Each structure stands twice: as C-alpha cells, then as structure tokens.
PDB file of C-alpha atoms in Angstrom:
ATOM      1  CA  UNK A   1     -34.345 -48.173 -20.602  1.00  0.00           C
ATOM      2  CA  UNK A   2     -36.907 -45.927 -20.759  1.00  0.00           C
ATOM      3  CA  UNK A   3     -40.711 -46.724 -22.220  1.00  0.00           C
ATOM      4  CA  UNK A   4     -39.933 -44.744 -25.349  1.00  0.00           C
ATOM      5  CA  UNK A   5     -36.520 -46.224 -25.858  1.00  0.00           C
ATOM      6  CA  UNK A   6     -38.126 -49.362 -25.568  1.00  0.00           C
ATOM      7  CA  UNK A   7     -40.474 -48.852 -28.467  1.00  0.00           C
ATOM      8  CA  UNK A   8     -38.267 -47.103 -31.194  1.00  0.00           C
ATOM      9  CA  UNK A   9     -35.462 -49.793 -29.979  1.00  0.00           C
ATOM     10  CA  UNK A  10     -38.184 -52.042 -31.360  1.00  0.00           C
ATOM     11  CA  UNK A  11     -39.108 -49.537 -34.683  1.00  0.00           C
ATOM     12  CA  UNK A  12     -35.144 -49.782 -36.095  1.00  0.00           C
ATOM     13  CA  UNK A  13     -35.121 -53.506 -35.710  1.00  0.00           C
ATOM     14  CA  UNK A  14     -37.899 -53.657 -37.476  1.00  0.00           C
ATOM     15  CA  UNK A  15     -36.863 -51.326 -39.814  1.00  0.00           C
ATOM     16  CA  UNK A  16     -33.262 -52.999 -40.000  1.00  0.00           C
ATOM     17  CA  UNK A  17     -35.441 -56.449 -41.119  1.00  0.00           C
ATOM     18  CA  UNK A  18     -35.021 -58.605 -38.287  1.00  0.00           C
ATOM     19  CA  UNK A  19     -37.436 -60.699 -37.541  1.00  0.00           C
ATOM     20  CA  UNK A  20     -38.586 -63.662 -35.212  1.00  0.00           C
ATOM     21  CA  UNK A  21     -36.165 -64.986 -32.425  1.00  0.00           C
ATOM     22  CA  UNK A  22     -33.636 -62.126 -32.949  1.00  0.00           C
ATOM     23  CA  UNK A  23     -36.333 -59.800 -31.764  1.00  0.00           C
ATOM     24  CA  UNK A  24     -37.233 -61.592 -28.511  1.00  0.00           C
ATOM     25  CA  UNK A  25     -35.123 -59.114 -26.871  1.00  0.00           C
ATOM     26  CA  UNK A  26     -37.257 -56.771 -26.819  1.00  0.00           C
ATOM     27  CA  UNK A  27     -40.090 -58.070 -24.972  1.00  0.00           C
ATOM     28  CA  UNK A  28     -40.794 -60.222 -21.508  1.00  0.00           C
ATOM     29  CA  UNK A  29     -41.731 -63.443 -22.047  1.00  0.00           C
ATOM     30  CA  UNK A  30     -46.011 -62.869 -21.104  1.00  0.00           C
ATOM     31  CA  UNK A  31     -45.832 -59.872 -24.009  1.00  0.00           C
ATOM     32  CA  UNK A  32     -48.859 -59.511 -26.230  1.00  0.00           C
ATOM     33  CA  UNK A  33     -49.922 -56.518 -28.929  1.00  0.00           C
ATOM     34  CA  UNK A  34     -53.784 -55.811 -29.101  1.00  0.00           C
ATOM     35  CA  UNK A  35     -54.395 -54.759 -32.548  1.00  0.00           C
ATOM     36  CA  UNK A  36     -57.628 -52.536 -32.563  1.00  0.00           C
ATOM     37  CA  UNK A  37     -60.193 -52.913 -35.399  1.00  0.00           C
ATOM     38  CA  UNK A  38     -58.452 -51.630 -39.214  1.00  0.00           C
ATOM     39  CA  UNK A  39     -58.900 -52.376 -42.658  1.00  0.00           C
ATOM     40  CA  UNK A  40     -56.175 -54.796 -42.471  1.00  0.00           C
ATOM     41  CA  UNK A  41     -57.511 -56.608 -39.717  1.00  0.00           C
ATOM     42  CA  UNK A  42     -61.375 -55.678 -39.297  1.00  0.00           C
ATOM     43  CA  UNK A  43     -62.096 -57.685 -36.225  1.00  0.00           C
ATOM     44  CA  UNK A  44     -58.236 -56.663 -34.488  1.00  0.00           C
ATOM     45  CA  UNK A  45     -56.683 -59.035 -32.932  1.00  0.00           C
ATOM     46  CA  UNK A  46     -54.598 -59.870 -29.556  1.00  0.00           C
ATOM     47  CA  UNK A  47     -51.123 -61.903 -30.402  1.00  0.00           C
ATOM     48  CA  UNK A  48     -49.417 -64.039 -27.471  1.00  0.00           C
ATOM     49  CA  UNK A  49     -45.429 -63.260 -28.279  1.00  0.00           C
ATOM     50  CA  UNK A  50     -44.846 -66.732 -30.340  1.00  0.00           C
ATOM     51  CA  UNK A  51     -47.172 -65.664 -32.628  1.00  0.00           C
ATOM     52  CA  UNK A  52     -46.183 -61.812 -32.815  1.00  0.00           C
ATOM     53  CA  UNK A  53     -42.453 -63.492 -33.717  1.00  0.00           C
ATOM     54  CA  UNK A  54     -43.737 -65.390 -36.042  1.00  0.00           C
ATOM     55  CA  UNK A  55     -45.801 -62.841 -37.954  1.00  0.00           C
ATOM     56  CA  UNK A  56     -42.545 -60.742 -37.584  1.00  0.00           C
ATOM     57  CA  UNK A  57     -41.348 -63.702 -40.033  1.00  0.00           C
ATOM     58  CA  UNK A  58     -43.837 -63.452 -42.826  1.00  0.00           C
ATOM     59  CA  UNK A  59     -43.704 -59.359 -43.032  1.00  0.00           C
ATOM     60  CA  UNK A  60     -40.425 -59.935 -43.929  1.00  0.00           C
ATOM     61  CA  UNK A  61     -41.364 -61.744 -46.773  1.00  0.00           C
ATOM     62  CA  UNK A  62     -43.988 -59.310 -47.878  1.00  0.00           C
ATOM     63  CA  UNK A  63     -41.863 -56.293 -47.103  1.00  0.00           C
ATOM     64  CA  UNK A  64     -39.100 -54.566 -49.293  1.00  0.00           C
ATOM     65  CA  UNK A  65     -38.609 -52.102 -46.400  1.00  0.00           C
ATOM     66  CA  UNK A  66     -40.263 -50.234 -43.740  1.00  0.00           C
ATOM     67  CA  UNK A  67     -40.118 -47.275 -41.997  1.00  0.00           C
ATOM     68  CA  UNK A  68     -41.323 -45.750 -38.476  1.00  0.00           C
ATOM     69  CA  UNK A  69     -41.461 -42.005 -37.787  1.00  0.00           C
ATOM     70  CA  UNK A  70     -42.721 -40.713 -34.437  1.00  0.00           C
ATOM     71  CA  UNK A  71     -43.556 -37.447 -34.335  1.00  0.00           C
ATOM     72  CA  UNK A  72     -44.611 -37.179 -30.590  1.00  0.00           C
ATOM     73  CA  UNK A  73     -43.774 -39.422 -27.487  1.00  0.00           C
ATOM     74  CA  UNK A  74     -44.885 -38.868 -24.133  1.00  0.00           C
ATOM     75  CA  UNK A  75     -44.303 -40.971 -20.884  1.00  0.00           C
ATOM     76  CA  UNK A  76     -46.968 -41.992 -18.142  1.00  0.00           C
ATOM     77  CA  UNK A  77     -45.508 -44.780 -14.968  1.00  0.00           C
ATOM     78  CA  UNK A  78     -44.131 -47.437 -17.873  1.00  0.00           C
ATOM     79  CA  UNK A  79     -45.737 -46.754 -20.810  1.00  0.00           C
ATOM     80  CA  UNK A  80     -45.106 -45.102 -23.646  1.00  0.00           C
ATOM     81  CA  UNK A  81     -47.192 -43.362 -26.009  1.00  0.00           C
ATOM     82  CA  UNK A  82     -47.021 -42.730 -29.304  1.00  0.00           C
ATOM     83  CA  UNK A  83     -48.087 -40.577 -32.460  1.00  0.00           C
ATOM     84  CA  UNK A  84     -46.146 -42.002 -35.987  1.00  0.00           C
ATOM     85  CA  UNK A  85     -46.632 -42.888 -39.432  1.00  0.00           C
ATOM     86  CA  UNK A  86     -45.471 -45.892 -40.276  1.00  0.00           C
ATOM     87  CA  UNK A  87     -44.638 -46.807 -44.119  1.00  0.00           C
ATOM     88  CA  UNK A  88     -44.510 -50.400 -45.680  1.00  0.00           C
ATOM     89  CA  UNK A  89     -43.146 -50.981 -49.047  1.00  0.00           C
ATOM     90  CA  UNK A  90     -44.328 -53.795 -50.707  1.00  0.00           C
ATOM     91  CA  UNK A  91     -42.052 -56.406 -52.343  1.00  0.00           C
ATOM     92  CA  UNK A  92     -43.728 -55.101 -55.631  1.00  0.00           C
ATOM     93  CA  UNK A  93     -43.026 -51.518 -55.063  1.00  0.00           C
ATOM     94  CA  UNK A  94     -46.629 -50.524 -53.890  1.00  0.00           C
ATOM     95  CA  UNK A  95     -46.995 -48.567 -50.534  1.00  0.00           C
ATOM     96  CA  UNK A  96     -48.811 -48.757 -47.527  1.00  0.00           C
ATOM     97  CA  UNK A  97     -49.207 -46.219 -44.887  1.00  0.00           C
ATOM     98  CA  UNK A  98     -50.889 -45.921 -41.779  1.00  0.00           C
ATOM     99  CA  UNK A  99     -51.108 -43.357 -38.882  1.00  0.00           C
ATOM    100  CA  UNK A 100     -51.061 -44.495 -35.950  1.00  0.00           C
ATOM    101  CA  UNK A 101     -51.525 -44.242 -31.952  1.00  0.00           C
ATOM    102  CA  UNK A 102     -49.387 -46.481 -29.937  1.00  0.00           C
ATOM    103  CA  UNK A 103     -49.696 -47.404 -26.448  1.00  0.00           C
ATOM    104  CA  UNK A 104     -46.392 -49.602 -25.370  1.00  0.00           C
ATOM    105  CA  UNK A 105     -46.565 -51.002 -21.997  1.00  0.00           C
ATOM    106  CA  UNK A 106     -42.739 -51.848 -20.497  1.00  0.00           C
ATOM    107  CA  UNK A 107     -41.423 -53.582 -17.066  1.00  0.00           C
ATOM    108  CA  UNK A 108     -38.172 -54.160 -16.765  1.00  0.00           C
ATOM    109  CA  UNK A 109     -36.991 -52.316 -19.213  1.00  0.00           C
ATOM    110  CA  UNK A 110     -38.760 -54.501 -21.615  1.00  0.00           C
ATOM    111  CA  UNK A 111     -41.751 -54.477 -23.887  1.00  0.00           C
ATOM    112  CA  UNK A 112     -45.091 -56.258 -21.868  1.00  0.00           C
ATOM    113  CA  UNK A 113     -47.835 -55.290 -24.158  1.00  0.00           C
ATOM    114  CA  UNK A 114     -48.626 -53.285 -27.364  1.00  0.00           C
ATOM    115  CA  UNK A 115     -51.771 -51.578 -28.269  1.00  0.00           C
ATOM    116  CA  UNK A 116     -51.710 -49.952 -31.349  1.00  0.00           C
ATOM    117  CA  UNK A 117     -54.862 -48.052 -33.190  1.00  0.00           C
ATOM    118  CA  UNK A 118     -53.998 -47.845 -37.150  1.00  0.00           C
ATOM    119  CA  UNK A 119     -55.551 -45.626 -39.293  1.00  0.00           C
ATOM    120  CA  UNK A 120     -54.597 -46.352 -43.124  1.00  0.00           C
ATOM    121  CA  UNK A 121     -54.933 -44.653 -46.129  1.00  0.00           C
ATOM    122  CA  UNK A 122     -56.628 -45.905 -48.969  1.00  0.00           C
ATOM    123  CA  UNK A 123     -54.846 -48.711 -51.133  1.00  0.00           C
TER     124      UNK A 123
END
C-alpha cells in the first residue's frame, strides 16, 4: 500500500465512524501523531497509539460526522504528504473546519507516525 493509500485508508474510516480497536489496522504498533501548536490544542501534543485509539473513541461522541478532502498528495521514500480540509460536525449541528498540512510516515504498508499542522477557522 502506498503512503497516500495509507492515509485516506485512514480518512474514510474515520469518516465511516469507526473508532478505537477497529482502527488499529491502520498503524504499526510504535505509531504516534505529533499534533503541532492550534487553537484546539495550544501547546500540540505527541499521542503514543493507545491513546490516539482512545481519543478516536471520544470524537465519536462529539461528532455527528466528519469529512476529509485532500486536494493535493505527493510522495517522498514512505511518506505521504498532504494538503486537505477537514470538516467536523458537531453533535449540535455547529461546524468546525480546519486546513491542514499532513505529513504521514508509513513502513510496511502501515501508518508509523502522523504530523499534522491545523489551521482552523474561527468558531
């Protein structure tokens, strides 16, 4: 599977609502995201994979939907990088969108490591 494969195999699960252990699949078992600095999370973060399936968990619950669209991909060794948009939909209705740059790191056909810049708008 190729590094871009990878990550939108990883956007419709997400976007199909699974969550947790069912999306274990996707990743190796040493996989971690690095969340740079964003209003959501001002000081970023770097999640260990238990915790990124677990968070997985708890958007569900705050999510009515969600939606990734990449408009460009390229490819460089095993990683995969990214330009999208990426839409959340509250379980109240309100909306929450961010553009974003995506670095997603694969070996073995499966997702290592996840850096992601997102830029929101305003809410």
């Amino acid at each position: 599977m190729s590094p871009v494969d990878a990550a939108t195999s990883l956007h419709r699960a997400l976007e199909a609502g699974e969550s947790g252990s069912a999306l274990r699949r996707h990743f190796t078992a040493d996989a971690v995201t690095v969340e740079r600095p964003n209003l959501i999370k001002p000081n970023g973060a770097r999640t260990p994979l238990a915790e990124m399936l677990a968070n997985s968990e708890k958007g569900v619950g705050l999510l009515a939907s969600q939606k990734y669209d990449v408009h460009s991909a390229l490819v460089s060794g095993d990683t995969a990088i990214l330009r999208l948009t990426w839409t959340g939909v509250l379980r109240d209705g309100k909306q929450l969108v961010a553009h974003i740059a995506q670095f997603v790191d694969t070996r073995d056909g499966l997702i290592s490591a996840v850096e992601t810049f997102d830029c929101y708008e305003p809410f």
